[in-house]
Every structure is written in C-alpha cells, then in structure tokens.
C-alpha cells in the first residue's frame, strides 16, 4: 500500500504520506506535526490518530515525549448546551 | 559541559523572539534562539492571528503601522506562505462611552494613515449578526488575519537559512551574568554577549534570576473552536466581551477574558466557567451558531503591565526584553523584533520604542 493511501486521521483527511513529509520537512515533535498537518484536530480530537503518529515519530526519529494535552470537551458539545450551564461555577 | 558561544541568545520561540532572532541573523550576527517547548507553543499559537493598526495609544499605532507594512511583504521575504488574508475587523460598540473612546482613537490613528471608519449597520452584509443592541459599528478594512503557526515556521526557516540556531524543547533553567551571559538549559549550556528575553509569562521567573523586577501580571484568556462550517464570516469581530473569527479551515474561533480571575504562569487549564461565557456571548452575537458543536477549548495568557503597554528595551547591560504583551504581541511582532534587534546591536533603544522602555516603571 502506498503511503498516500494510508489514512491516519479520518476527521482531517491526513495520510501517512502527509506525516512522513512533515517529518522530512523538520517537524519532529507531535505538537508541531499536529499543527502542520492538522492531524488530530478534527471532531474526535485525535483519539485514534495521535497515538499512531507518536509511534511513527518514535520509529522514524527516536522521538520521545508526551501526547498533546487533551482539551475539553470530551466529545463535541453544542454551544447552546455550554451557554446554559456552568456560568456560576468558578 | 562545554558551552556553545553566540553573540546573541534569544529566549522564547514566539513571534517576538523569532522575529528578533531573524533580524539579527539577517544582519549577520550569530544568534541562538532557545524555546522551552515547540515554536509558537506560548501565547503566539494561542491567539487568532489578527493584525490591525487601530489602537488607542499613539506610539503603539506608529509601530503597528510599521509592522503592517512589514506584514504585507513578509510571506515574500520569508519565502513562506503565512496564510495572510485581508479579512478586516469589525468593532461592535454598545455604549456611548465606547463610541466616544473609539472616535478619539480613529481620529488619532488616521493621522498615521490608518483606515477605519464608523459605518451604518445597514451597510453591513452580515445578516447572521444580531446587532439589535449595538450602538455603533467601526470598520477597519485594512486589517489582516494570519495563521500564527505559519508565521512561526516562516521565521524558523528564515533564521535557519541565514545561519542562526533554533533550539526547541530546551528550557533555560539558569542564567548568570559572567562577563557576558551563561545560560544553562535542560539540554546544554550556552554563552552569549547579549541576551534578549521574550518568553511571555515565562519571562517573569527568568528576569527574577537576573535580579530584574518588572510589574508583570498574568491574565488568563480562554477560547473555544467549533467544528468546520462553510465560510460565512469574513471579518474578525471584536466586541467588548469576545472576539470571533472564522479560520481558513472554517472553524469558528471565539475567546473571552476576565481580568479578575486569579491565575499563574503555569495555569493553562480550560474551565467550564469561561467556556460558558464565550458560548453565551457568541450565540447572542450569531444566533444561528446555537446548535453548532464546540470541539475544543484552550487557554492562554496575556502578560500585563500597569499601563497595559509592553515593556520593550534594556533592563541591564546587554540584557533586553520584550514582555508584557496583551493582544498586540503577534501583530506587532515583525516591527518590534526588527526595532529591538537594531536597538540591541546599537546598544541603545531606538526612539520608536522609547515609550515602551521598561525604565518607565522605575522611579
């Protein structure tokens, strides 16, 4: 299978070829690769793809580091739901 | 451990540090830039990339105008697509007081060629905006929006091409004056004749190690981003409560800040409280977004001085800073980096930056 046919991030349509290209261009940590390729920035927030990217990076560059910080919300939430609750909690 | 030697060491891989390092490399100085995490990982990468020239302070406007003319040529200069677009800004004002302040700002900024004007809301082609409570609208059509990370990478590539060194994931843990400066990082050691600190909220601790006290306070901001939508929102919209922009990928980004929420340089937690505020004001402004999903929320910092202007200049012999930035750090980056680099080389703060001198806080 060709690298451009291997999907890594389904939300943002990022392929293995995109990841390898980013590494080649000098983006050698997961945070920079995430921002350069968009991998892991879609609705699922990298649940499936980021651990795979981490593995590719380790294999290609010997990188070791943490996965990007998980931000809320855990799953997509409509604005109206956020607006209606929580305002008084500090 | 033997230390690598450079003429200049820049601490902080945000736009301020990158642009200063780039300008130094461009005039043939040896320079190393040290970044604790990845480039743009601080405030630079947490903002929306808005670039405007309309500000309330005259010296600020002058530098912003210089910066704007640099921005227009920067993609070409850095040979990198900065994803700049002429989005324009809309300022929505809700009280007579805000209107009067804006009138004065526009009058002053116009003297420097800044294009901004009050427009009748009926002239706006923005049916999605709820303007029912709006007292006045100001259009600032020359304003741009860039993709902050593209700018960061453009500078990085530029510095590397010019022979400068950029080190990431390398935190400066100690810094001493010793003839020049000795910098100890988590990975090595460096010597430099001149040091420039532009490390956002991280600057506070570093400056303390050097015995420099500046009145810097950390203010937390939080933003939300929605799922991607078909492009509908061209300008960056600023209200007294929130700022809203649609990204090149179609996501709607909105942020909110509260001066009164206690925080620390380490606190980048995303809170339900702030998300709720952003959501509430965003729906009020664009009611059709009510059912659109938020996919991510993040936090960032302003570093604020008592007069809300940054501290740029020397704070000791061969020791320079660019700290205390609020919303202007990104848009002012190209010009301030250049003026700061030139100041450091000359050993004297250039007159354009004089009103930002950190010495204004000393009595």
XYZ file of N, CA, C and O in Angstrom, chain B residues 143-237:
380
model
N -7.181 45.607 8.047
C -6.676 44.602 8.995
C -6.581 43.225 8.342
O -7.363 42.881 7.469
N -5.592 42.452 8.794
C -5.331 41.135 8.224
C -5.548 40.053 9.265
O -5.585 40.315 10.460
N -5.691 38.845 8.782
C -5.639 37.686 9.678
C -4.608 36.725 9.086
O -4.644 36.426 7.893
N -3.670 36.277 9.942
C -2.645 35.319 9.504
C -2.832 34.029 10.279
O -3.511 34.005 11.305
N -2.225 32.973 9.809
C -2.213 31.735 10.581
C -0.946 31.766 11.445
O 0.160 31.687 10.921
N -1.106 31.926 12.767
C 0.072 32.137 13.614
C 1.179 31.093 13.432
O 2.354 31.449 13.381
N 0.821 29.834 13.301
C 1.882 28.831 13.184
C 2.642 28.942 11.863
O 3.832 28.652 11.804
N 1.981 29.372 10.812
C 2.706 29.570 9.553
C 3.766 30.648 9.722
O 4.868 30.545 9.193
N 3.396 31.686 10.471
C 4.331 32.788 10.697
C 5.544 32.290 11.494
O 6.700 32.573 11.172
N 5.240 31.504 12.524
C 6.295 30.926 13.362
C 7.242 30.074 12.509
O 8.462 30.196 12.597
N 6.671 29.261 11.664
C 7.514 28.369 10.842
C 8.269 29.146 9.767
O 9.389 28.798 9.418
N 7.652 30.169 9.252
C 8.335 31.004 8.264
C 9.579 31.638 8.864
O 10.655 31.622 8.262
N 9.439 32.193 10.062
C 10.601 32.791 10.736
C 11.658 31.729 11.055
O 12.854 31.957 10.895
N 11.212 30.591 11.531
C 12.144 29.496 11.864
C 12.983 29.133 10.643
O 14.217 29.048 10.708
N 12.312 28.959 9.510
C 13.038 28.598 8.296
C 13.965 29.733 7.861
O 15.081 29.487 7.407
N 13.487 30.954 8.029
C 14.309 32.116 7.681
C 15.572 32.178 8.527
O 16.674 32.359 8.007
N 15.436 32.012 9.829
C 16.596 32.049 10.738
C 17.585 30.942 10.348
O 18.791 31.170 10.245
N 17.063 29.745 10.102
C 17.940 28.613 9.771
C 18.686 28.872 8.465
O 19.881 28.597 8.361
N 17.966 29.425 7.495
C 18.582 29.718 6.200
C 19.724 30.725 6.338
O 20.713 30.679 5.639
N 19.563 31.652 7.292
C 20.562 32.701 7.486
C 21.684 32.276 8.444
O 22.520 33.083 8.837
N 21.637 31.024 8.875
C 22.729 30.511 9.695
C 22.518 30.634 11.198
O 23.413 30.316 11.977
N 21.338 31.082 11.629
C 21.045 31.145 13.053
C 20.658 29.770 13.582
O 20.300 28.885 12.814
N 20.750 29.600 14.904
C 20.406 28.310 15.511
C 19.077 28.432 16.251
O 18.855 29.396 16.976
N 18.192 27.470 16.037
C 16.907 27.450 16.745
C 16.815 26.136 17.503
O 16.880 25.062 16.912
N 16.723 26.223 18.831
C 16.686 25.016 19.660
C 15.323 24.923 20.333
O 14.913 25.857 21.028
N 14.641 23.815 20.106
C 13.336 23.630 20.752
C 13.423 22.542 21.813
O 14.396 21.796 21.864
N 12.403 22.486 22.663
C 12.352 21.540 23.781
C 13.605 21.684 24.636
O 14.240 20.734 25.037
N 13.985 22.903 24.856
C 15.180 23.193 25.627
C 14.870 24.400 26.512
O 14.848 25.537 26.054
N 14.617 24.135 27.780
C 14.210 25.198 28.700
C 15.435 25.825 29.355
O 16.346 25.116 29.793
N 15.464 27.126 29.403
C 16.538 27.815 30.119
C 16.244 27.698 31.610
O 15.236 28.199 32.096
N 17.118 26.974 32.321
C 16.864 26.769 33.750
C 17.681 27.718 34.618
O 17.342 27.968 35.769
N 18.773 28.219 34.049
C 19.548 29.186 34.827
C 20.254 30.164 33.901
O 20.609 29.812 32.777
N 20.421 31.354 34.404
C 21.087 32.370 33.598
C 21.902 33.254 34.541
O 21.411 33.688 35.584
N 23.181 33.415 34.201
C 24.059 34.206 35.073
C 24.816 35.236 34.258
O 25.138 35.004 33.109
N 25.108 36.345 34.926
C 25.959 37.353 34.306
C 27.397 36.991 34.659
O 27.721 36.734 35.815
N 28.257 36.912 33.619
C 29.623 36.463 33.846
C 30.457 36.981 32.670
O 30.673 36.275 31.712
N 30.835 38.229 32.738
C 31.376 38.853 31.527
C 30.211 39.081 30.598
O 29.538 40.090 30.640
N 29.886 38.065 29.811
C 28.621 38.059 29.063
C 27.565 37.345 29.895
O 27.388 37.644 31.077
N 26.914 36.404 29.262
C 25.899 35.626 29.982
C 26.178 34.143 29.832
O 26.640 33.689 28.786
N 25.891 33.405 30.900
C 25.942 31.945 30.848
C 24.513 31.443 30.969
O 23.824 31.770 31.922
N 24.062 30.679 29.988
C 22.713 30.135 30.045
C 22.777 28.625 30.153
O 23.428 27.973 29.337
N 22.125 28.104 31.183
C 22.079 26.656 31.346
C 20.683 26.203 30.950
O 19.688 26.766 31.408
N 20.618 25.220 30.056
C 19.312 24.715 29.643
C 19.164 23.264 30.072
O 20.101 22.670 30.611
N 17.973 22.709 29.806
C 17.743 21.307 30.149
C 18.579 20.363 29.285
O 18.666 19.174 29.564
N 19.185 20.888 28.220
C 19.974 20.009 27.348
C 21.417 20.413 27.189
O 22.201 19.668 26.594
N 21.761 21.606 27.613
C 23.143 22.032 27.388
C 23.429 23.379 28.011
O 22.716 23.839 28.902
N 24.483 24.015 27.514
C 24.877 25.310 28.056
C 25.329 26.209 26.916
O 25.847 25.737 25.900
N 25.092 27.493 27.072
C 25.434 28.464 26.030
C 26.073 29.684 26.667
O 25.794 30.018 27.814
N 26.904 30.355 25.882
C 27.417 31.656 26.280
C 26.956 32.667 25.245
O 26.898 32.368 24.067
N 26.621 33.843 25.715
C 26.213 34.896 24.784
C 26.649 36.240 25.327
O 26.701 36.442 26.547
N 26.979 37.161 24.411
C 27.355 38.514 24.833
C 26.111 39.310 25.212
O 26.133 40.135 26.110
N 25.047 39.063 24.452
C 23.816 39.824 24.639
C 22.649 38.841 24.760
O 22.610 37.840 24.036
N 21.728 39.121 25.672
C 20.563 38.252 25.836
C 19.283 39.061 25.625
O 19.163 40.197 26.099
N 18.354 38.467 24.866
C 17.028 39.066 24.677
C 16.006 38.096 25.257
O 15.965 36.929 24.863
N 15.213 38.575 26.201
C 14.192 37.718 26.796
C 12.820 38.110 26.250
O 12.381 39.248 26.379
N 12.172 37.140 25.608
C 10.841 37.354 25.038
C 10.056 36.071 25.259
O 9.619 35.416 24.330
N 9.941 35.696 26.524
C 9.407 34.377 26.855
C 8.018 34.445 27.475
O 7.622 33.562 28.240
N 7.255 35.474 27.150
C 5.882 35.575 27.655
C 5.843 35.494 29.167
O 6.678 36.099 29.847
N 4.911 34.706 29.693
C 4.777 34.624 31.146
C 5.996 33.939 31.775
O 6.272 34.114 32.959
N 6.726 33.155 30.969
C 7.945 32.524 31.468
C 9.071 33.522 31.729
O 10.062 33.198 32.392
N 8.913 34.732 31.199
C 9.957 35.745 31.387
C 10.091 36.171 32.845
O 11.174 36.559 33.289
N 8.985 36.121 33.571
C 8.960 36.646 34.941
C 10.012 35.948 35.812
O 10.821 36.592 36.479
N 10.015 34.599 35.718
C 10.945 33.818 36.531
C 12.404 34.054 36.098
O 13.295 34.202 36.933
N 12.611 34.113 34.792
C 13.963 34.329 34.268
C 14.519 35.685 34.703
O 15.680 35.802 35.103
N 13.663 36.694 34.613
C 14.109 38.035 34.992
C 14.433 38.090 36.479
O 15.361 38.771 36.901
N 13.673 37.347 37.268
C 13.930 37.294 38.707
C 15.332 36.753 38.984
O 16.049 37.262 39.839
N 15.708 35.711 38.227
C 17.050 35.131 38.397
C 18.138 36.169 38.121
O 19.249 36.066 38.618
N 17.811 37.137 37.285
C 18.774 38.178 36.938
C 18.616 39.414 37.811
O 19.241 40.450 37.567
N 17.741 39.313 38.798
C 17.537 40.429 39.706
C 16.737 41.571 39.104
O 16.788 42.698 39.589
N 15.985 41.273 38.024
C 15.176 42.325 37.401
C 13.710 42.133 37.784
O 13.141 41.071 37.569
N 13.153 43.155 38.379
C 11.737 43.082 38.754
C 10.939 44.025 37.876
O 11.184 45.232 37.862
N 9.997 43.492 37.124
C 9.100 44.339 36.336
C 7.676 44.064 36.824
O 7.365 42.941 37.220
N 6.813 45.082 36.786
C 5.436 44.856 37.258
C 4.609 44.114 36.205
O 3.866 44.717 35.444
N 4.783 42.788 36.150
C 4.087 41.979 35.148
C 3.039 41.103 35.824
O 3.335 40.423 36.801
N 1.830 41.149 35.309
C 0.761 40.311 35.850
C 0.231 39.407 34.743
O 0.154 39.802 33.591
N -0.087 38.170 35.102
C -0.583 37.220 34.117
C -2.109 37.258 34.091
O -2.744 37.204 35.137
N -2.668 37.400 32.913
C -4.120 37.407 32.744
C -4.494 36.235 31.848
O -3.873 36.020 30.808
N -5.481 35.480 32.285
C -5.836 34.280 31.529
C -6.946 34.563 30.515
O -7.885 35.281 30.812
N -6.771 33.997 29.339
C -7.829 34.055 28.340
C -8.179 32.634 27.956
O -7.340 31.748 28.006
N -9.418 32.431 27.558
C -9.787 31.099 27.080
C -10.557 31.223 25.775
O -11.268 32.201 25.551
N -10.374 30.242 24.928
C -11.024 30.267 23.623
C -11.695 28.931 23.338
O -11.310 27.899 23.891
N -12.694 28.978 22.489
C -13.307 27.740 22.007
C -13.238 27.724 20.485
O -13.156 28.760 19.844
N -13.249 26.522 19.939
C -13.280 26.380 18.485
C -14.391 25.395 18.138
O -14.565 24.389 18.812
N -15.138 25.740 17.102
C -16.245 24.877 16.697
C -15.812 23.951 15.569
O -14.718 24.084 15.020
N -16.692 23.052 15.226
C -16.478 22.228 14.029
C -16.428 23.156 12.804
O -16.857 24.306 12.880
N -15.920 22.637 11.700
C -15.789 23.460 10.493
C -17.144 23.731 9.848
O -17.977 22.842 9.757
N -17.316 24.978 9.422
C -18.531 25.374 8.709
C -18.117 25.993 7.385
O -16.997 26.482 7.245
N -19.037 25.992 6.453
C -18.801 26.679 5.185
C -18.448 28.140 5.486
O -19.050 28.745 6.379
N -17.472 28.732 4.778
C -17.089 30.114 5.088
C -18.288 31.068 5.023
O -19.003 31.093 4.031
N -18.517 31.810 6.107
C -19.617 32.779 6.096
C -19.205 34.084 6.762
O -19.832 35.114 6.586
N -18.128 34.030 7.523
C -17.753 35.160 8.364
C -16.411 35.703 7.879
O -15.375 35.101 8.116
N -16.431 36.821 7.195
C -15.169 37.320 6.636
C -14.349 38.109 7.663
O -13.174 37.825 7.868
N -14.931 39.117 8.314
C -14.090 39.923 9.206
C -13.850 39.253 10.558
O -14.562 38.328 10.941
N -12.845 39.738 11.230
C -12.637 39.383 12.632
C -13.494 40.378 13.427
O -13.404 41.583 13.200
N -14.343 39.857 14.289
C -15.279 40.724 15.003
C -14.845 40.878 16.460
O -14.565 39.892 17.133
